């Protein structure tokens, strides 16, 4: 029996410790064919996200991975970054060597367009785990690619969990709400991992020690990153760990049974004085607006971390 074909994906990212774990999970999983990693300004400025993505690829022992730099600012708003969460480098928690592998010359937006035009229609899944500037810019520059995208599985938004950068908005959507509106209105099949679900995937002590207990360089890095990354959320929420946001996207590709949610209408607020960047999720279907996203609300956290450990230990 011929092996199941590997799923072609492009990860669009703003590393960030949780982005880094998502990239490691993807690179450790033979089911996935990472066509490229496109970097965007978000947690830290673009120069750092493009550097950090390569640091992570080299840590994974995959220096042949193609990494592209994309947009250095949101479509219409001034860039807002999150050094208060991720530290000055964006990967605070452990000092890793500067990357040797090159950054690709091509702009990330052009890579997205070219790849979606060249690969068979409906064969490429986009996995944005940062602000949606690159993806939306590609859609605006080349509308013909939109129907060619198989699915977009993204980390962003919030409803019951409300905001983390403002009282109403989650960071990835808040940084570039115009880009998010373009993506949510694109008609591409969407799976959304909001704070509602990522806040149920906490880096508890035992889970962090399980990474450290792998006794590998990668396991030590992941534990060190989560040690650093969790201090902000634990102080803010009084939780017993930090939400490991971005790996939820990759875990969904590997085992969707880990998650559950509802196919509902989700709109992005772009003009609210207090609510800009809010994802208005019609969880109770009261608006009669057309459903456009599978909005995930639940995760089997123990099985999620078991998958993470099982994969990370392969690197
Ligand atoms: O709000 C959480 C999201 O913002 C995550 O993707 C994190 O990496 C930051 O980009
Ligand atoms: Ca991110």
mmCIF file of C-alpha atoms and ligand atoms in Angstrom:
data_model
loop_
_atom_site.group_PDB
_atom_site.id
_atom_site.type_symbol
_atom_site.label_atom_id
_atom_site.label_comp_id
_atom_site.label_asym_id
_atom_site.label_seq_id
_atom_site.Cartn_x
_atom_site.Cartn_y
_atom_site.Cartn_z
ATOM 1 C CA UNK A 1 0.000 0.000 0.000
ATOM 2 C CA UNK A 2 1.524 3.362 -1.005
ATOM 3 C CA UNK A 3 2.427 5.539 1.993
ATOM 4 C CA UNK A 4 0.045 8.406 2.798
ATOM 5 C CA UNK A 5 1.334 11.473 0.929
ATOM 6 C CA UNK A 6 2.957 14.066 3.165
ATOM 7 C CA UNK A 7 0.817 17.150 3.775
ATOM 8 C CA UNK A 8 2.370 20.256 2.205
ATOM 9 C CA UNK A 9 2.405 23.211 4.559
ATOM 10 C CA UNK A 10 3.838 26.718 4.846
ATOM 11 C CA UNK A 11 4.313 28.050 8.376
ATOM 12 C CA UNK A 12 3.936 31.835 8.685
ATOM 13 C CA UNK A 13 5.456 32.878 11.966
ATOM 14 C CA UNK A 14 6.834 35.515 14.372
ATOM 15 C CA UNK A 15 9.122 33.464 16.679
ATOM 16 C CA UNK A 16 8.436 33.736 19.767
ATOM 17 C CA UNK A 17 9.061 30.752 21.996
ATOM 18 C CA UNK A 18 5.684 29.155 21.256
ATOM 19 C CA UNK A 19 6.217 29.627 17.517
ATOM 20 C CA UNK A 20 9.573 27.879 17.982
ATOM 21 C CA UNK A 21 7.915 24.830 19.518
ATOM 22 C CA UNK A 22 5.391 24.777 16.661
ATOM 23 C CA UNK A 23 8.225 24.824 14.108
ATOM 24 C CA UNK A 24 10.055 22.027 15.963
ATOM 25 C CA UNK A 25 6.881 19.927 16.047
ATOM 26 C CA UNK A 26 6.392 20.377 12.310
ATOM 27 C CA UNK A 27 10.017 19.607 11.428
ATOM 28 C CA UNK A 28 9.927 16.483 13.622
ATOM 29 C CA UNK A 29 6.791 15.107 11.955
ATOM 30 C CA UNK A 30 7.260 13.036 8.774
ATOM 31 C CA UNK A 31 3.579 13.459 7.914
ATOM 32 C CA UNK A 32 4.305 17.092 7.072
ATOM 33 C CA UNK A 33 6.263 18.556 4.151
ATOM 34 C CA UNK A 34 7.320 22.045 5.258
ATOM 35 C CA UNK A 35 7.665 23.811 1.898
ATOM 36 C CA UNK A 36 8.915 26.938 3.632
ATOM 37 C CA UNK A 37 8.794 29.107 6.713
ATOM 38 C CA UNK A 38 7.687 32.702 6.100
ATOM 39 C CA UNK A 39 8.488 35.256 8.787
ATOM 40 C CA UNK A 40 6.467 38.297 9.754
ATOM 41 C CA UNK A 41 6.908 41.152 12.244
ATOM 42 C CA UNK A 42 4.969 40.446 15.427
ATOM 43 C CA UNK A 43 6.341 39.302 18.765
ATOM 44 C CA UNK A 44 9.582 41.046 17.802
ATOM 45 C CA UNK A 45 10.600 43.004 14.684
ATOM 46 C CA UNK A 46 11.073 41.158 11.364
ATOM 47 C CA UNK A 47 14.884 41.036 11.487
ATOM 48 C CA UNK A 48 14.610 39.045 14.717
ATOM 49 C CA UNK A 49 11.729 36.779 13.651
ATOM 50 C CA UNK A 50 13.665 35.910 10.466
ATOM 51 C CA UNK A 51 16.781 35.206 12.559
ATOM 52 C CA UNK A 52 14.876 33.217 15.188
ATOM 53 C CA UNK A 53 13.175 30.983 12.636
ATOM 54 C CA UNK A 54 16.610 29.961 11.341
ATOM 55 C CA UNK A 55 17.937 29.415 14.878
ATOM 56 C CA UNK A 56 15.058 26.984 15.436
ATOM 57 C CA UNK A 57 15.611 25.169 12.109
ATOM 58 C CA UNK A 58 19.305 24.677 12.976
ATOM 59 C CA UNK A 59 18.392 23.519 16.487
ATOM 60 C CA UNK A 60 16.113 20.952 14.818
ATOM 61 C CA UNK A 61 19.024 19.833 12.624
ATOM 62 C CA UNK A 62 17.162 21.000 9.487
ATOM 63 C CA UNK A 63 19.340 23.802 8.070
ATOM 64 C CA UNK A 64 18.064 22.984 4.570
ATOM 65 C CA UNK A 65 14.635 24.402 5.475
ATOM 66 C CA UNK A 66 13.819 27.469 3.371
ATOM 67 C CA UNK A 67 13.175 30.560 5.522
ATOM 68 C CA UNK A 68 11.828 33.786 4.014
ATOM 69 C CA UNK A 69 11.465 37.293 5.450
ATOM 70 C CA UNK A 70 8.125 38.969 4.781
ATOM 71 C CA UNK A 71 6.340 42.102 5.912
ATOM 72 C CA UNK A 72 8.010 44.271 8.528
ATOM 73 C CA UNK A 73 4.861 46.173 9.480
ATOM 74 C CA UNK A 74 1.080 45.677 9.499
ATOM 75 C CA UNK A 75 -0.955 46.729 6.440
ATOM 76 C CA UNK A 76 -2.324 49.915 7.959
ATOM 77 C CA UNK A 77 -1.305 50.174 11.613
ATOM 78 C CA UNK A 78 1.936 50.811 13.431
ATOM 79 C CA UNK A 79 3.693 47.622 14.535
ATOM 80 C CA UNK A 80 3.053 46.544 18.120
ATOM 81 C CA UNK A 81 5.526 43.972 19.489
ATOM 82 C CA UNK A 82 5.529 41.720 22.587
ATOM 83 C CA UNK A 83 9.010 41.826 24.102
ATOM 84 C CA UNK A 84 7.278 41.960 27.496
ATOM 85 C CA UNK A 85 6.238 38.355 26.884
ATOM 86 C CA UNK A 86 9.008 36.919 24.712
ATOM 87 C CA UNK A 87 11.997 39.003 25.844
ATOM 88 C CA UNK A 88 14.221 41.289 23.789
ATOM 89 C CA UNK A 89 15.431 38.559 21.413
ATOM 90 C CA UNK A 90 12.025 36.942 21.042
ATOM 91 C CA UNK A 91 13.591 33.637 22.104
ATOM 92 C CA UNK A 92 14.735 34.561 25.608
ATOM 93 C CA UNK A 93 15.236 31.661 28.013
ATOM 94 C CA UNK A 94 18.325 30.128 26.434
ATOM 95 C CA UNK A 95 21.245 31.533 24.441
ATOM 96 C CA UNK A 96 21.539 29.686 21.114
ATOM 97 C CA UNK A 97 24.147 30.317 18.409
ATOM 98 C CA UNK A 98 23.397 32.815 15.646
ATOM 99 C CA UNK A 99 22.192 31.041 12.496
ATOM 100 C CA UNK A 100 24.611 30.010 9.747
ATOM 101 C CA UNK A 101 21.920 28.888 7.276
ATOM 102 C CA UNK A 102 20.926 31.621 4.812
ATOM 103 C CA UNK A 103 17.720 33.595 4.635
ATOM 104 C CA UNK A 104 16.159 33.126 1.187
ATOM 105 C CA UNK A 105 16.438 36.168 -1.111
ATOM 106 C CA UNK A 106 12.801 35.993 -2.215
ATOM 107 C CA UNK A 107 10.248 38.016 -0.233
ATOM 108 C CA UNK A 108 7.919 35.790 1.773
ATOM 109 C CA UNK A 109 4.842 37.211 0.040
ATOM 110 C CA UNK A 110 6.262 36.319 -3.381
ATOM 111 C CA UNK A 111 7.190 32.855 -2.102
ATOM 112 C CA UNK A 112 3.597 32.334 -0.927
ATOM 113 C CA UNK A 113 2.223 33.445 -4.316
ATOM 114 C CA UNK A 114 4.727 31.473 -6.400
ATOM 115 C CA UNK A 115 4.300 28.289 -4.365
ATOM 116 C CA UNK A 116 0.518 28.402 -4.395
ATOM 117 C CA UNK A 117 0.580 28.944 -8.187
ATOM 118 C CA UNK A 118 3.102 26.137 -8.784
ATOM 119 C CA UNK A 119 1.779 23.467 -6.412
ATOM 120 C CA UNK A 120 -1.382 21.588 -7.445
ATOM 121 C CA UNK A 121 -4.575 23.452 -6.526
ATOM 122 C CA UNK A 122 -5.790 22.514 -3.047
ATOM 123 C CA UNK A 123 -2.538 20.822 -2.042
ATOM 124 C CA UNK A 124 -0.994 23.447 0.258
ATOM 125 C CA UNK A 125 -2.148 24.305 3.803
ATOM 126 C CA UNK A 126 -1.136 27.649 5.301
ATOM 127 C CA UNK A 127 -0.305 27.671 9.021
ATOM 128 C CA UNK A 128 -0.126 31.285 10.254
ATOM 129 C CA UNK A 129 0.895 31.589 13.903
ATOM 130 C CA UNK A 130 1.584 35.329 13.960
ATOM 131 C CA UNK A 131 -0.057 38.477 12.583
ATOM 132 C CA UNK A 132 -1.676 37.763 9.200
ATOM 133 C CA UNK A 133 0.124 40.503 7.252
ATOM 134 C CA UNK A 134 2.065 38.190 4.882
ATOM 135 C CA UNK A 135 -0.940 36.004 4.053
ATOM 136 C CA UNK A 136 -3.322 38.915 3.493
ATOM 137 C CA UNK A 137 -0.768 40.837 1.424
ATOM 138 C CA UNK A 138 -0.283 37.774 -0.808
ATOM 139 C CA UNK A 139 -4.073 37.440 -1.224
ATOM 140 C CA UNK A 140 -4.371 41.124 -2.192
ATOM 141 C CA UNK A 141 -1.382 41.004 -4.573
ATOM 142 C CA UNK A 142 -2.506 37.792 -6.271
ATOM 143 C CA UNK A 143 -6.217 37.056 -5.758
ATOM 144 C CA UNK A 144 -5.851 34.002 -8.015
ATOM 145 C CA UNK A 145 -4.057 32.135 -5.218
ATOM 146 C CA UNK A 146 -7.047 32.304 -2.834
ATOM 147 C CA UNK A 147 -9.041 29.367 -4.299
ATOM 148 C CA UNK A 148 -5.791 27.376 -4.596
ATOM 149 C CA UNK A 149 -5.253 27.314 -0.794
ATOM 150 C CA UNK A 150 -6.407 23.985 0.661
ATOM 151 C CA UNK A 151 -7.009 25.304 4.176
ATOM 152 C CA UNK A 152 -5.720 27.890 6.618
ATOM 153 C CA UNK A 153 -5.126 26.613 10.162
ATOM 154 C CA UNK A 154 -4.199 29.622 12.271
ATOM 155 C CA UNK A 155 -3.558 30.640 15.859
ATOM 156 C CA UNK A 156 -5.395 33.825 16.663
ATOM 157 C CA UNK A 157 -8.457 35.419 18.144
ATOM 158 C CA UNK A 158 -10.466 34.839 21.266
ATOM 159 C CA UNK A 159 -14.086 34.809 22.381
ATOM 160 C CA UNK A 160 -14.816 33.373 25.837
ATOM 161 C CA UNK A 161 -11.163 33.850 26.779
ATOM 162 C CA UNK A 162 -11.341 37.557 25.752
ATOM 163 C CA UNK A 163 -8.183 39.493 24.888
ATOM 164 C CA UNK A 164 -4.532 39.214 25.904
ATOM 165 C CA UNK A 165 -3.125 42.432 24.428
ATOM 166 C CA UNK A 166 -6.279 44.530 25.027
ATOM 167 C CA UNK A 167 -9.360 43.583 27.030
ATOM 168 C CA UNK A 168 -11.018 42.564 23.727
ATOM 169 C CA UNK A 169 -8.296 41.448 21.320
ATOM 170 C CA UNK A 170 -5.769 38.621 20.970
ATOM 171 C CA UNK A 171 -2.270 39.703 19.867
ATOM 172 C CA UNK A 172 -2.015 38.170 16.363
ATOM 173 C CA UNK A 173 -5.315 39.694 15.273
ATOM 174 C CA UNK A 174 -4.772 42.977 17.111
ATOM 175 C CA UNK A 175 -1.392 43.663 15.461
ATOM 176 C CA UNK A 176 -2.963 43.599 11.993
ATOM 177 C CA UNK A 177 -6.768 43.589 12.097
ATOM 178 C CA UNK A 178 -7.051 44.655 8.455
ATOM 179 C CA UNK A 179 -5.016 41.620 7.408
ATOM 180 C CA UNK A 180 -7.106 39.390 9.631
ATOM 181 C CA UNK A 181 -10.321 40.738 8.115
ATOM 182 C CA UNK A 182 -9.025 39.906 4.611
ATOM 183 C CA UNK A 183 -8.177 36.340 5.660
ATOM 184 C CA UNK A 184 -11.425 35.744 7.555
ATOM 185 C CA UNK A 185 -13.449 37.060 4.592
ATOM 186 C CA UNK A 186 -11.378 35.212 1.961
ATOM 187 C CA UNK A 187 -13.634 32.165 1.726
ATOM 188 C CA UNK A 188 -10.670 29.835 2.313
ATOM 189 C CA UNK A 189 -11.610 26.982 4.705
ATOM 190 C CA UNK A 190 -10.433 28.247 8.121
ATOM 191 C CA UNK A 191 -9.580 26.446 11.339
ATOM 192 C CA UNK A 192 -9.014 28.942 14.151
ATOM 193 C CA UNK A 193 -7.094 28.142 17.355
ATOM 194 C CA UNK A 194 -8.140 31.022 19.645
ATOM 195 C CA UNK A 195 -7.054 31.729 23.208
ATOM 196 C CA UNK A 196 -10.210 29.830 24.205
ATOM 197 C CA UNK A 197 -8.384 26.604 23.411
ATOM 198 C CA UNK A 198 -4.730 27.554 23.812
ATOM 199 C CA UNK A 199 -5.361 28.611 27.416
ATOM 200 C CA UNK A 200 -6.325 24.992 28.062
ATOM 201 C CA UNK A 201 -2.873 23.782 26.967
ATOM 202 C CA UNK A 202 -0.777 25.038 29.869
ATOM 203 C CA UNK A 203 2.932 24.380 30.378
ATOM 204 C CA UNK A 204 2.591 22.888 33.855
ATOM 205 C CA UNK A 205 5.730 22.033 35.854
ATOM 206 C CA UNK A 206 5.469 18.324 35.089
ATOM 207 C CA UNK A 207 5.106 19.012 31.370
ATOM 208 C CA UNK A 208 8.096 21.353 31.310
ATOM 209 C CA UNK A 209 10.193 18.832 33.285
ATOM 210 C CA UNK A 210 9.166 16.147 30.782
ATOM 211 C CA UNK A 211 10.821 18.208 28.024
ATOM 212 C CA UNK A 212 13.943 18.710 30.176
ATOM 213 C CA UNK A 213 13.890 15.026 31.034
ATOM 214 C CA UNK A 214 14.376 14.104 27.365
ATOM 215 C CA UNK A 215 18.050 14.877 28.002
ATOM 216 C CA UNK A 216 18.447 16.314 24.504
ATOM 217 C CA UNK A 217 19.569 19.747 23.317
ATOM 218 C CA UNK A 218 16.130 20.347 21.837
ATOM 219 C CA UNK A 219 14.332 19.193 24.986
ATOM 220 C CA UNK A 220 16.515 21.465 27.088
ATOM 221 C CA UNK A 221 15.811 24.422 24.787
ATOM 222 C CA UNK A 222 12.051 23.856 24.880
ATOM 223 C CA UNK A 223 12.079 23.607 28.688
ATOM 224 C CA UNK A 224 14.213 26.748 28.958
ATOM 225 C CA UNK A 225 11.941 28.667 26.603
ATOM 226 C CA UNK A 226 8.809 27.650 28.492
ATOM 227 C CA UNK A 227 10.457 28.495 31.817
ATOM 228 C CA UNK A 228 10.936 32.018 30.478
ATOM 229 C CA UNK A 229 7.734 32.351 28.459
ATOM 230 C CA UNK A 230 5.393 31.208 31.246
ATOM 231 C CA UNK A 231 6.383 33.816 33.838
ATOM 232 C CA UNK A 232 4.255 36.493 32.086
ATOM 233 C CA UNK A 233 1.036 34.456 31.900
ATOM 234 C CA UNK A 234 1.437 32.998 35.395
ATOM 235 C CA UNK A 235 1.809 36.493 36.881
ATOM 236 C CA UNK A 236 -1.105 37.836 34.813
ATOM 237 C CA UNK A 237 -3.577 34.972 35.141
ATOM 238 C CA UNK A 238 -2.308 33.228 38.262
ATOM 239 C CA UNK A 239 -2.311 30.075 36.137
ATOM 240 C CA UNK A 240 -0.081 27.047 36.751
ATOM 241 C CA UNK A 241 1.689 27.554 33.477
ATOM 242 C CA UNK A 242 1.573 29.394 30.174
ATOM 243 C CA UNK A 243 -0.658 28.625 27.189
ATOM 244 C CA UNK A 244 1.421 26.953 24.480
ATOM 245 C CA UNK A 245 -0.460 28.717 21.702
ATOM 246 C CA UNK A 246 1.154 28.043 18.330
ATOM 247 C CA UNK A 247 1.909 24.284 18.525
ATOM 248 C CA UNK A 248 -1.885 23.757 18.647
ATOM 249 C CA UNK A 249 -1.945 24.580 14.917
ATOM 250 C CA UNK A 250 0.572 21.879 13.997
ATOM 251 C CA UNK A 251 -0.923 19.369 16.437
ATOM 252 C CA UNK A 252 -4.286 19.851 14.696
ATOM 253 C CA UNK A 253 -2.727 18.810 11.384
ATOM 254 C CA UNK A 254 -1.209 15.727 13.013
ATOM 255 C CA UNK A 255 -4.235 14.670 15.067
ATOM 256 C CA UNK A 256 -7.445 16.710 14.721
ATOM 257 C CA UNK A 257 -9.096 14.385 17.256
ATOM 258 C CA UNK A 258 -7.225 16.302 19.961
ATOM 259 C CA UNK A 259 -9.562 19.243 19.377
ATOM 260 C CA UNK A 260 -13.229 20.147 19.117
ATOM 261 C CA UNK A 261 -15.068 23.299 18.155
ATOM 262 C CA UNK A 262 -17.925 24.763 16.154
ATOM 263 C CA UNK A 263 -18.200 25.901 12.528
ATOM 264 C CA UNK A 264 -19.468 29.419 13.035
ATOM 265 C CA UNK A 265 -19.289 32.970 11.744
ATOM 266 C CA UNK A 266 -16.270 34.933 12.944
ATOM 267 C CA UNK A 267 -15.886 38.604 12.057
ATOM 268 C CA UNK A 268 -12.894 40.839 12.826
ATOM 269 C CA UNK A 269 -13.525 44.243 14.368
ATOM 270 C CA UNK A 270 -11.327 46.823 12.603
ATOM 271 C CA UNK A 271 -12.816 50.113 13.797
ATOM 272 C CA UNK A 272 -13.886 49.742 17.411
ATOM 273 C CA UNK A 273 -12.535 52.376 19.784
ATOM 274 C CA UNK A 274 -12.035 49.724 22.503
ATOM 275 C CA UNK A 275 -12.549 46.547 20.466
ATOM 276 C CA UNK A 276 -10.268 46.811 17.419
ATOM 277 C CA UNK A 277 -8.761 43.368 16.737
ATOM 278 C CA UNK A 278 -11.570 41.519 18.477
ATOM 279 C CA UNK A 279 -12.778 38.311 16.806
ATOM 280 C CA UNK A 280 -16.555 38.484 17.080
ATOM 281 C CA UNK A 281 -17.319 34.764 17.172
ATOM 282 C CA UNK A 282 -20.992 33.915 16.767
ATOM 283 C CA UNK A 283 -20.692 30.857 19.025
ATOM 284 C CA UNK A 284 -24.468 30.776 19.664
ATOM 285 C CA UNK A 285 -25.316 31.380 15.986
ATOM 286 C CA UNK A 286 -27.543 34.384 16.738
ATOM 287 C CA UNK A 287 -26.393 36.576 13.857
ATOM 288 C CA UNK A 288 -27.418 34.336 10.957
ATOM 289 C CA UNK A 289 -24.163 35.463 9.338
ATOM 290 C CA UNK A 290 -22.588 32.789 7.109
ATOM 291 C CA UNK A 291 -20.255 30.427 9.030
ATOM 292 C CA UNK A 292 -16.659 30.943 7.845
ATOM 293 C CA UNK A 293 -14.455 29.236 10.447
ATOM 294 C CA UNK A 294 -14.087 26.125 12.557
ATOM 295 C CA UNK A 295 -13.563 27.913 15.889
ATOM 296 C CA UNK A 296 -11.823 25.531 18.284
ATOM 297 C CA UNK A 297 -12.799 25.564 21.965
ATOM 298 C CA UNK A 298 -11.511 22.320 23.493
ATOM 299 C CA UNK A 299 -8.283 20.316 23.575
ATOM 300 C CA UNK A 300 -7.196 17.032 25.129
ATOM 301 C CA UNK A 301 -4.188 18.668 26.803
ATOM 302 C CA UNK A 302 -2.612 15.455 28.087
ATOM 303 C CA UNK A 303 -2.652 13.852 24.651
ATOM 304 C CA UNK A 304 -1.424 17.129 23.122
ATOM 305 C CA UNK A 305 1.627 17.186 25.369
ATOM 306 C CA UNK A 306 2.193 13.462 24.838
ATOM 307 C CA UNK A 307 2.337 14.141 21.091
ATOM 308 C CA UNK A 308 4.715 17.068 21.628
ATOM 309 C CA UNK A 309 7.077 14.970 23.758
ATOM 310 C CA UNK A 310 6.931 12.002 21.374
ATOM 311 C CA UNK A 311 7.873 14.224 18.426
ATOM 312 C CA UNK A 312 10.353 16.595 20.072
ATOM 313 C CA UNK A 313 12.351 13.635 21.341
ATOM 314 C CA UNK A 314 12.953 12.609 17.721
ATOM 315 C CA UNK A 315 15.071 15.748 17.071
HETATM 316 O O1 LIG B 1 -1.623 35.706 21.395
HETATM 317 C C1 LIG B 1 -0.725 34.647 21.229
HETATM 318 C C2 LIG B 1 -0.040 34.732 19.904
HETATM 319 O O2 LIG B 1 0.693 35.957 19.824
HETATM 320 C C3 LIG B 1 0.999 33.625 19.691
HETATM 321 O O3 LIG B 1 1.103 33.326 18.325
HETATM 322 C C4 LIG B 1 2.274 34.257 20.164
HETATM 323 O O4 LIG B 1 3.436 33.698 19.547
HETATM 324 C C5 LIG B 1 2.091 35.672 19.678
HETATM 325 O O5 LIG B 1 2.448 35.705 18.305
HETATM 326 CA CA1 LIG B 2 3.276 33.531 17.198
#
